[in-house]
PDB file of C-alpha atoms in Angstrom:
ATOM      1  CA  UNK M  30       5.800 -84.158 -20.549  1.00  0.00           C
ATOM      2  CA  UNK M  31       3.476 -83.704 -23.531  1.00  0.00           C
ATOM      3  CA  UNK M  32       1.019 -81.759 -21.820  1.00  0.00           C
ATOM      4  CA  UNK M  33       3.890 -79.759 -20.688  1.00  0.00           C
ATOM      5  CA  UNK M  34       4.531 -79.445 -24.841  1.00  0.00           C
ATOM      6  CA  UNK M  35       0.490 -78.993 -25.763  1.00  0.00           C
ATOM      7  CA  UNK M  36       0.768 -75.959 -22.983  1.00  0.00           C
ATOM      8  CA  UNK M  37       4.187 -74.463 -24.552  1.00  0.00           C
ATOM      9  CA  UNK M  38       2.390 -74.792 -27.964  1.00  0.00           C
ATOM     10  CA  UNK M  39      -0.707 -73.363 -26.692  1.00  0.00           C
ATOM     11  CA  UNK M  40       1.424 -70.316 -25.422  1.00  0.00           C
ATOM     12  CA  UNK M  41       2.419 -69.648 -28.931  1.00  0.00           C
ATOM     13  CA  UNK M  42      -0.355 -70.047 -30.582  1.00  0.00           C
ATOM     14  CA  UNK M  43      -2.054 -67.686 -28.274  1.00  0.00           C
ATOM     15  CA  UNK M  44       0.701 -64.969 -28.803  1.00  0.00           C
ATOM     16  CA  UNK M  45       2.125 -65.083 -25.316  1.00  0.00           C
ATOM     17  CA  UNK M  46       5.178 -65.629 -26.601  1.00  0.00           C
ATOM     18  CA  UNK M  47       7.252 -65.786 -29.700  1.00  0.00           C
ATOM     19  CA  UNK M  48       8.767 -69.006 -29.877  1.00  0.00           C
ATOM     20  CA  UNK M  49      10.230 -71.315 -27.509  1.00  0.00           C
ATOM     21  CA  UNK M  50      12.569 -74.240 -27.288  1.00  0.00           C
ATOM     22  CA  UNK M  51      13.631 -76.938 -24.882  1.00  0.00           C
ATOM     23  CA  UNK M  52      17.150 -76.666 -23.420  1.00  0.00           C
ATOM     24  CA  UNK M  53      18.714 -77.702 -20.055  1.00  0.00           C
ATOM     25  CA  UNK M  54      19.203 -81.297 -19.358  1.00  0.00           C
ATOM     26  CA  UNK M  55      16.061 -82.385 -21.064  1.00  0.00           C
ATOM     27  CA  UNK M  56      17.497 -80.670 -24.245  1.00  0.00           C
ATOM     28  CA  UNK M  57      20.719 -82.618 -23.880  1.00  0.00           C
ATOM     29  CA  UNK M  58      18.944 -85.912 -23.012  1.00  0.00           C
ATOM     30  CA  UNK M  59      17.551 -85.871 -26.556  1.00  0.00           C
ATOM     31  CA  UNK M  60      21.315 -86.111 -28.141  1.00  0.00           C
ATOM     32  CA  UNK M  61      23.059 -87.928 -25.347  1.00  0.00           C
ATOM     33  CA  UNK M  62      22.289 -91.369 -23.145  1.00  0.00           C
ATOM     34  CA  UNK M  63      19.244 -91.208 -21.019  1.00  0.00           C
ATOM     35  CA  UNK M  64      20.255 -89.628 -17.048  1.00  0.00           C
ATOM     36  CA  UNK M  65      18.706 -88.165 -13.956  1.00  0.00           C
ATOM     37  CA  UNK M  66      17.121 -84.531 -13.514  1.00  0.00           C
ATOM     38  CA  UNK M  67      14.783 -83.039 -12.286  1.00  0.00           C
ATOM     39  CA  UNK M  68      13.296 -80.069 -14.495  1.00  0.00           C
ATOM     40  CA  UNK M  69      12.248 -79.696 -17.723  1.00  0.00           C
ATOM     41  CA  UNK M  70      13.898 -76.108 -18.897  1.00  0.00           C
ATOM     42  CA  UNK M  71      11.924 -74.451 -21.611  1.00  0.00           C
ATOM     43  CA  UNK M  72      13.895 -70.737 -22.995  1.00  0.00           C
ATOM     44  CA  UNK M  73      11.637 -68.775 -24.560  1.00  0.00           C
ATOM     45  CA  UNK M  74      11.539 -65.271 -26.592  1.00  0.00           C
ATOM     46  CA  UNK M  75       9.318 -63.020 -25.426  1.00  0.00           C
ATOM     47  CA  UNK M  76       6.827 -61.364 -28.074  1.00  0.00           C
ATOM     48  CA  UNK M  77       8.165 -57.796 -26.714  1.00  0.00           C
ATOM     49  CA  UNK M  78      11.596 -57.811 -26.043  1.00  0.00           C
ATOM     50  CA  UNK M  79      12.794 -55.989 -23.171  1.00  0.00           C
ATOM     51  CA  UNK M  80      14.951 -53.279 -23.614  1.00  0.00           C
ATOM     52  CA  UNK M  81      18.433 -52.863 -22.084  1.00  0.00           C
ATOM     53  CA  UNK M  82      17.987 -53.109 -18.567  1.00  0.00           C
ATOM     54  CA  UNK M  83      14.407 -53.574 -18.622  1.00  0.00           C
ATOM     55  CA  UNK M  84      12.443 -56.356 -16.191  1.00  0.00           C
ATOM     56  CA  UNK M  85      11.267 -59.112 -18.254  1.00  0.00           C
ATOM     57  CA  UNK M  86       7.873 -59.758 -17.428  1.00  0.00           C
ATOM     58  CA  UNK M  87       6.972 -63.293 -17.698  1.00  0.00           C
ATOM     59  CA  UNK M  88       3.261 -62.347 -15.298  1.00  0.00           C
ATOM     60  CA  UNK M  89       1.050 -62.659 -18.368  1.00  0.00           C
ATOM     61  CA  UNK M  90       2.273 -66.554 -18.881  1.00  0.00           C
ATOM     62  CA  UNK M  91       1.812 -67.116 -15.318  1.00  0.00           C
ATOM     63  CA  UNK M  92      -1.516 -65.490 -15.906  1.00  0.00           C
ATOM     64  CA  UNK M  93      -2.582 -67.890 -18.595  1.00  0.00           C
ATOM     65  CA  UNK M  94      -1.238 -70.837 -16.799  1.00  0.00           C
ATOM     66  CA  UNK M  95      -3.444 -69.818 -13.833  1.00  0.00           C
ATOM     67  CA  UNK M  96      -6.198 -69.597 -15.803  1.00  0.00           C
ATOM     68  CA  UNK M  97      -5.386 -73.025 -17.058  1.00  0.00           C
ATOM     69  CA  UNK M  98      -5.929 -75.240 -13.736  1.00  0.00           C
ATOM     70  CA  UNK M  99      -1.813 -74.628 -13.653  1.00  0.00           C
ATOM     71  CA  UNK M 100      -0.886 -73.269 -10.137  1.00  0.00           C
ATOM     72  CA  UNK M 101       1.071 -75.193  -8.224  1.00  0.00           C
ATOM     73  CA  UNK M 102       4.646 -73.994  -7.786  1.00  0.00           C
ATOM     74  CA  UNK M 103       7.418 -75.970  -6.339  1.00  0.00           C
ATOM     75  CA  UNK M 104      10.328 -73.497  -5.532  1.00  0.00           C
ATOM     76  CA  UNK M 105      11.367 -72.248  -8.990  1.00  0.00           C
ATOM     77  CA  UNK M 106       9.444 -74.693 -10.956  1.00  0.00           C
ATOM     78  CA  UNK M 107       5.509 -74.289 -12.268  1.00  0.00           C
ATOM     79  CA  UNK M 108       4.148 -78.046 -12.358  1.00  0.00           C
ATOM     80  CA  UNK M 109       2.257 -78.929 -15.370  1.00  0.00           C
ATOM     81  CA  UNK M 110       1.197 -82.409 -15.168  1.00  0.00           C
ATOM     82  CA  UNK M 111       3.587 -83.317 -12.965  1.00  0.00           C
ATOM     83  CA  UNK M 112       6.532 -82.342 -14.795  1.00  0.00           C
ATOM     84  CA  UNK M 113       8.572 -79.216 -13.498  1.00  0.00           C
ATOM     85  CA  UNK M 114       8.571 -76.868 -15.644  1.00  0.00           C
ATOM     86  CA  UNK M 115      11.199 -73.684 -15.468  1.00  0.00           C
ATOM     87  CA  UNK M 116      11.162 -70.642 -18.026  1.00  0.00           C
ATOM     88  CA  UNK M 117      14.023 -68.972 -18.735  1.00  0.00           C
ATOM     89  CA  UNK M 118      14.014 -65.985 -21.112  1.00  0.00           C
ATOM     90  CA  UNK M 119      16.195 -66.147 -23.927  1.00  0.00           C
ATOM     91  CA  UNK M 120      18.854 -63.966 -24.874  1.00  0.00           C
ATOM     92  CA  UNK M 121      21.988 -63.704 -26.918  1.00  0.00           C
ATOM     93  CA  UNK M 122      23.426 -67.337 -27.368  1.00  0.00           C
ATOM     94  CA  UNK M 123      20.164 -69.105 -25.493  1.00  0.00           C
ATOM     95  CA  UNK M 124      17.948 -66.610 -28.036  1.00  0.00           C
ATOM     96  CA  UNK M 125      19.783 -67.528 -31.170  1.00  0.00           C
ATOM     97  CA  UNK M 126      19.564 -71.451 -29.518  1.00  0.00           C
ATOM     98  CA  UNK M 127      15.386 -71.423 -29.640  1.00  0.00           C
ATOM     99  CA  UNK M 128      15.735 -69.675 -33.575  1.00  0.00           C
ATOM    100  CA  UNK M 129      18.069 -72.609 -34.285  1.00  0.00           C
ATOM    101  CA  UNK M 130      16.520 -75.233 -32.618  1.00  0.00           C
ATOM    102  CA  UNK M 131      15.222 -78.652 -34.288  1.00  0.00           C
ATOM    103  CA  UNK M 132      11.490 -79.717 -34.815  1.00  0.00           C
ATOM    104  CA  UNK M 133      11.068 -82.345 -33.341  1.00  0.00           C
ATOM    105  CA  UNK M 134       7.723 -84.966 -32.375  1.00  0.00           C
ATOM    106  CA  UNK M 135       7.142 -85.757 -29.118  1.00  0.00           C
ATOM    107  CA  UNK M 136       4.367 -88.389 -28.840  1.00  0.00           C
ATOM    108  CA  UNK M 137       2.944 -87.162 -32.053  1.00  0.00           C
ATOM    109  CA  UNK M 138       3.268 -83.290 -30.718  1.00  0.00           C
ATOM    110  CA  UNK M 139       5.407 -80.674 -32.542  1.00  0.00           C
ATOM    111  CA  UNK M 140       8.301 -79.044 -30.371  1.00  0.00           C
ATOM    112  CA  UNK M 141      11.790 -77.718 -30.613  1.00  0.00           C
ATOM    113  CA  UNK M 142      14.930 -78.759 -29.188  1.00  0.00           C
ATOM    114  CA  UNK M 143      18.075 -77.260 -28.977  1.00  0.00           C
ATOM    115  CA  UNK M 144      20.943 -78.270 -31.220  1.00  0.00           C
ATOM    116  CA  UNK M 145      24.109 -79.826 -29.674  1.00  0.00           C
ATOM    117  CA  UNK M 146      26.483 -76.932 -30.788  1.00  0.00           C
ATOM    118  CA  UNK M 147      24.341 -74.560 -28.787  1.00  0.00           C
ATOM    119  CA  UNK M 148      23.505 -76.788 -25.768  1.00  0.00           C
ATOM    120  CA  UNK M 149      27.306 -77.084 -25.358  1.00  0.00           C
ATOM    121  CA  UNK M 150      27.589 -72.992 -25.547  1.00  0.00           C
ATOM    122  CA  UNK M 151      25.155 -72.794 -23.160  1.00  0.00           C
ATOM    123  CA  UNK M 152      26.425 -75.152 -20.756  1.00  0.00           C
ATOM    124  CA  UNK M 153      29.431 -73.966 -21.134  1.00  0.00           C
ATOM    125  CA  UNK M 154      28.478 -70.243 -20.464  1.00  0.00           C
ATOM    126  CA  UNK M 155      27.066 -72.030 -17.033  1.00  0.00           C
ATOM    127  CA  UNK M 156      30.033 -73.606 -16.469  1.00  0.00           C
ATOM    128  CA  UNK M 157      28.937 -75.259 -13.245  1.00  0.00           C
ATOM    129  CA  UNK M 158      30.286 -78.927 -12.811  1.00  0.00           C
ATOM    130  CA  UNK M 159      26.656 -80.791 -14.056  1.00  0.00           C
ATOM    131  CA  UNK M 160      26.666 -78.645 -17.167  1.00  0.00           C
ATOM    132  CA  UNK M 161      30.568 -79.504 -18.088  1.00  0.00           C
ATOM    133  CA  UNK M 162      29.414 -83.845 -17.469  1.00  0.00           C
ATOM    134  CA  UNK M 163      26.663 -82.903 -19.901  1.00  0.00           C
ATOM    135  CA  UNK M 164      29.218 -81.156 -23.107  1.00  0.00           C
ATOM    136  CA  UNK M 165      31.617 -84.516 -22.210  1.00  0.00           C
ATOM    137  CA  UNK M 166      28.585 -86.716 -22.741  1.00  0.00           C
ATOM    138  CA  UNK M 167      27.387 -84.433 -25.787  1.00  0.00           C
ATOM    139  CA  UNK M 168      30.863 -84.811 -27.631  1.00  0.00           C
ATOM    140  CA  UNK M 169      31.766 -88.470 -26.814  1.00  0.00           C
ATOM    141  CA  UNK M 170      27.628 -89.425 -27.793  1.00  0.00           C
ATOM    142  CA  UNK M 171      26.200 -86.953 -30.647  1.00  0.00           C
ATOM    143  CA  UNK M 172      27.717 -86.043 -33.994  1.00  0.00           C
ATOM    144  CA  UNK M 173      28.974 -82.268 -33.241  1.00  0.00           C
ATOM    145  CA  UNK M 174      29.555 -80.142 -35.953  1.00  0.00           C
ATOM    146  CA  UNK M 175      33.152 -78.679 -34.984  1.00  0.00           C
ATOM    147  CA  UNK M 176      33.093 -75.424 -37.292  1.00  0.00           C
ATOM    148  CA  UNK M 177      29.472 -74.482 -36.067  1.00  0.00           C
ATOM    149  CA  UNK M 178      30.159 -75.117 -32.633  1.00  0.00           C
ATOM    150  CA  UNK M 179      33.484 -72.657 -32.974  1.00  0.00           C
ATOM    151  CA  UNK M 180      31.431 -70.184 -34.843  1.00  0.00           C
ATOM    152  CA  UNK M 181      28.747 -69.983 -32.177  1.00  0.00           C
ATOM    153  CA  UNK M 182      31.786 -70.067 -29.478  1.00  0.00           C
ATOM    154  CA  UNK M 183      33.483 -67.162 -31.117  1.00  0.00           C
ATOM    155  CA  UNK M 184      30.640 -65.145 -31.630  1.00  0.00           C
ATOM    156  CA  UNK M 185      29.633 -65.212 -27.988  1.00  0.00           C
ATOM    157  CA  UNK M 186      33.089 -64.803 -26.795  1.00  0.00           C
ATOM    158  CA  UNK M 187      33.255 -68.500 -25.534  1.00  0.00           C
ATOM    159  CA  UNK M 188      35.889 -69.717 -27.183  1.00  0.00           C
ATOM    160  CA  UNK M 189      38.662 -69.189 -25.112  1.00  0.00           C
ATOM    161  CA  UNK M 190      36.686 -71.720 -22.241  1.00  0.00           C
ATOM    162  CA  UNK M 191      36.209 -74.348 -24.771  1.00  0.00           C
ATOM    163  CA  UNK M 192      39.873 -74.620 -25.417  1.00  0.00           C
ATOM    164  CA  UNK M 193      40.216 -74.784 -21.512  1.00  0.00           C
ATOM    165  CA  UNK M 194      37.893 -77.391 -20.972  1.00  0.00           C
ATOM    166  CA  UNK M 195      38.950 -78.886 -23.816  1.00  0.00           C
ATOM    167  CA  UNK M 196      42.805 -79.039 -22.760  1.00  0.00           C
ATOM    168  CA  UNK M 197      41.099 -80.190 -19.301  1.00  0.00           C
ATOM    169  CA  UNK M 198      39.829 -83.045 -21.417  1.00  0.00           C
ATOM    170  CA  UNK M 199      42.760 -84.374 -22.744  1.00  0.00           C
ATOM    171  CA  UNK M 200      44.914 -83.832 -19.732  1.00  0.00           C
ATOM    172  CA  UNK M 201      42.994 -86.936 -18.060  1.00  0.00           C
TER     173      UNK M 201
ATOM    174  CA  UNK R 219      48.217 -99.469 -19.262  1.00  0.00           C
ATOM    175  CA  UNK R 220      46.853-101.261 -15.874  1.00  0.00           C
ATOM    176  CA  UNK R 221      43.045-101.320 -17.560  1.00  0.00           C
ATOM    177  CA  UNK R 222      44.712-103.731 -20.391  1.00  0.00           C
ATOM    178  CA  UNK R 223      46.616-106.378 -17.753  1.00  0.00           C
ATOM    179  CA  UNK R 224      43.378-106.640 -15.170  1.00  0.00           C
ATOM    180  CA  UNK R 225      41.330-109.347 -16.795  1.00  0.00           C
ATOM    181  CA  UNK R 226      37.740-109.761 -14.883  1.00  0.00           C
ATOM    182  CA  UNK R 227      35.514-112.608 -15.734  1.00  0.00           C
ATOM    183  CA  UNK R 228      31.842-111.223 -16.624  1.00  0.00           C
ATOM    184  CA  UNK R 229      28.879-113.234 -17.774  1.00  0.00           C
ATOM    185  CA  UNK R 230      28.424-116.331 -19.245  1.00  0.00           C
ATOM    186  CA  UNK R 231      31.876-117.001 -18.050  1.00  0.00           C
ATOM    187  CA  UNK R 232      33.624-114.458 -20.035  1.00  0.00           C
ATOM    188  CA  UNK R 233      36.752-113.181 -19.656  1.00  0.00           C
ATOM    189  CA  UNK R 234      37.840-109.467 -20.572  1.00  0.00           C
ATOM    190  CA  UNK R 235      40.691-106.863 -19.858  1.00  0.00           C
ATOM    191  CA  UNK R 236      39.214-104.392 -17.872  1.00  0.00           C
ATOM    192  CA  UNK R 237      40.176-102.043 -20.801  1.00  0.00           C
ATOM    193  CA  UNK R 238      37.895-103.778 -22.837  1.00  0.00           C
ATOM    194  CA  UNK R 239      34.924-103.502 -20.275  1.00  0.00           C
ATOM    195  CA  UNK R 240      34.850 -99.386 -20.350  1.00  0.00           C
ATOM    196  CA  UNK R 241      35.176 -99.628 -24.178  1.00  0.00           C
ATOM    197  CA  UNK R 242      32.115-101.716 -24.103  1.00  0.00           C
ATOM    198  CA  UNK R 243      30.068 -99.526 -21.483  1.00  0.00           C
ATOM    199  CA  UNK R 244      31.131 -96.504 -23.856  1.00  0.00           C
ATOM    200  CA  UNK R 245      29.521 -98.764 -26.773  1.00  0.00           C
ATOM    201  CA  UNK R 246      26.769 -99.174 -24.694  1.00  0.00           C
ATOM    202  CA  UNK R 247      26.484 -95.341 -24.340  1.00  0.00           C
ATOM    203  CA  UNK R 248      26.532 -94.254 -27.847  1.00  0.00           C
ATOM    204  CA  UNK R 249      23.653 -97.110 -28.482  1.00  0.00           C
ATOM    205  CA  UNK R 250      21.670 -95.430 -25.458  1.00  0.00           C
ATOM    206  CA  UNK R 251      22.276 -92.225 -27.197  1.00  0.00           C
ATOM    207  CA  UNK R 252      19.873 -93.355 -30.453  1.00  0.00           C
ATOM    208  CA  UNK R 253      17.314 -94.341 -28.488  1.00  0.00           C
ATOM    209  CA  UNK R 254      14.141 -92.382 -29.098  1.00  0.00           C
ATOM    210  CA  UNK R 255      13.424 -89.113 -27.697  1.00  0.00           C
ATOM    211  CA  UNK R 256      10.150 -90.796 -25.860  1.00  0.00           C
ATOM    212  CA  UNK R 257      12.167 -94.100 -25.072  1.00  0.00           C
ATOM    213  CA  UNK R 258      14.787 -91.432 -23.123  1.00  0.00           C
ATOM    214  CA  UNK R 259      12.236 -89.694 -21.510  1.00  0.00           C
ATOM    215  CA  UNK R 260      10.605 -93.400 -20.186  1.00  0.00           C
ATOM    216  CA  UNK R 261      14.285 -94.099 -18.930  1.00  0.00           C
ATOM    217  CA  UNK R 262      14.183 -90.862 -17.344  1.00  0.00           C
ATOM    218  CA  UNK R 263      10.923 -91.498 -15.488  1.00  0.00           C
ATOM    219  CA  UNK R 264      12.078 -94.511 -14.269  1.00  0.00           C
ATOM    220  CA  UNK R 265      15.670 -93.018 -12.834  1.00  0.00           C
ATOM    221  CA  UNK R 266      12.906 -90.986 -11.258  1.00  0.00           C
ATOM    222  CA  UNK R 267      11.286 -93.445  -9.485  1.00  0.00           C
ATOM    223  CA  UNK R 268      14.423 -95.157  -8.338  1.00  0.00           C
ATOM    224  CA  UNK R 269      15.922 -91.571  -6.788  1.00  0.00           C
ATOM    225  CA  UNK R 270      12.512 -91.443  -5.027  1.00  0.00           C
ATOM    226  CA  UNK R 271      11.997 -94.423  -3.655  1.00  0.00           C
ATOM    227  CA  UNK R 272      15.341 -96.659  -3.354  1.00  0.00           C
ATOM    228  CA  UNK R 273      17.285 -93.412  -3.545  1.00  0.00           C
ATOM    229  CA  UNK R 274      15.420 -91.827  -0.858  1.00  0.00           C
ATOM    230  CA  UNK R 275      14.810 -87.894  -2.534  1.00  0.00           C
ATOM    231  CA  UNK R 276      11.480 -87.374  -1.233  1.00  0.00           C
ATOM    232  CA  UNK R 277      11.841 -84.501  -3.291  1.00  0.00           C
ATOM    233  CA  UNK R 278      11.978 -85.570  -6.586  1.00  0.00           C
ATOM    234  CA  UNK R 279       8.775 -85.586  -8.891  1.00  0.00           C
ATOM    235  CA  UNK R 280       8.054 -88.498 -10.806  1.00  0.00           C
ATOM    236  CA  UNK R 281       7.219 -87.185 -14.076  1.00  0.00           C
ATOM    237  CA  UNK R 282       3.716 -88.257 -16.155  1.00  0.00           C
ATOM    238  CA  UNK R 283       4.779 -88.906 -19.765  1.00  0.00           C
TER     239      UNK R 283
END
């Protein structure tokens, strides 16, 4: 994983893109006991923003990556070093997320993970069964800051589904 | 109300209320939950390695740290 973190920071550096952040299950395992997955998910904002409706082109990091020795695709995922490796474009919550997100050292290498608040707005956005184990395991195993996490909800018009899930929650 | 009657007997000849067990697996949890970012990602590699091979997901790559 930290050549997956050298390339990311590489890709920065280099001006491919603006900033990045890790998210997904990876992000989550950082806050939360360790678990299985499979992918490491790395959301990143593009140095040109699309406009509305525009196709994100994410060709000139695939490019560079090429160029790099890194080629090898396994369905969705680019493989660097072994470690699938899926980019996902940030936007709205997931965009705010990477601006947000904690510096952190990862075998002496600089990166940035997503908070808790926003890894459980994101999930929850998802909504798919995985992503609502992960916000249980985020609020029974990290400190959550309740009024951030509402704020973010409310902004994003999320909040509604928290109190669902949440009334889920106590219901069992 | 059952978890607090059932009493199991775990190591070292200990006996608990089954109640007691989850609480300590939930301790267990939150502890898991400080370990290092590197120490999780270890973990991770070996959960890996166990869905591969014992687990059977050809599928799944093992990850290089």
């Amino acid at each position: 994983m930290k050549k997956a973190i050298i390339v990311m920071n590489e890709l920065k550096r280099e001006g491919l893109i603006k900033d990045y952040a890790i998210g997904g299950a990876i992000g989550a395992l950082k806050w939360v006991e360790p678990f299985f997955t499979r992918d490491l998910d790395i959301f990143i904002i593009l140095i040109k923003e699309p406009e509305k409706g525009e196709v994100m082109m994410l060709s000139p990091l695939y490019e560079y990556l090429k160029k790099r020795g890194y080629n090898k695709w396994v369905e969705q995922w680019i493989i660097i070093d072994d470690v699938p490796v899926e980019f996902i474009p940030a936007e709205g919550v997931s965009k705010e997320s990477v601006e947000n997100a904690l510096e952190v050292e990862f075998e002496g290498i600089r990166t940035k993970v997503m908070r808790p608040e926003y890894l459980i707005a994101l999930f929850l956005k998802a909504g798919r069964d995985k992503d609502i184990r992960k916000i249980e395991m985020l609020l029974r195993q990290t400190k959550i800051d309740m009024e951030k996490l509402k704020d973010i909800l409310r902004r994003y018009d999320l909040l509604k589904k928290f109190k669902r899930f949440m009334k889920g929650q106590n219901g069992r | 109300m059952e978890d607090e009657k059932i009493r199991i007997l775990t190591k070292d000849n200990k006996v608990m209320t089954l109640k007691k067990l989850f609480e300590e697996k939930e301790r267990l949890r939150k502890k898991q939950a400080n370990l290092s970012f590197e120490e999780k990602i270890r973990a991770l590699i070996v959960l890996q390695k166990i869905a591969s091979s014992w687990g059977g997901k050809k599928d799944v790559i093992v990850w290089k740290l």
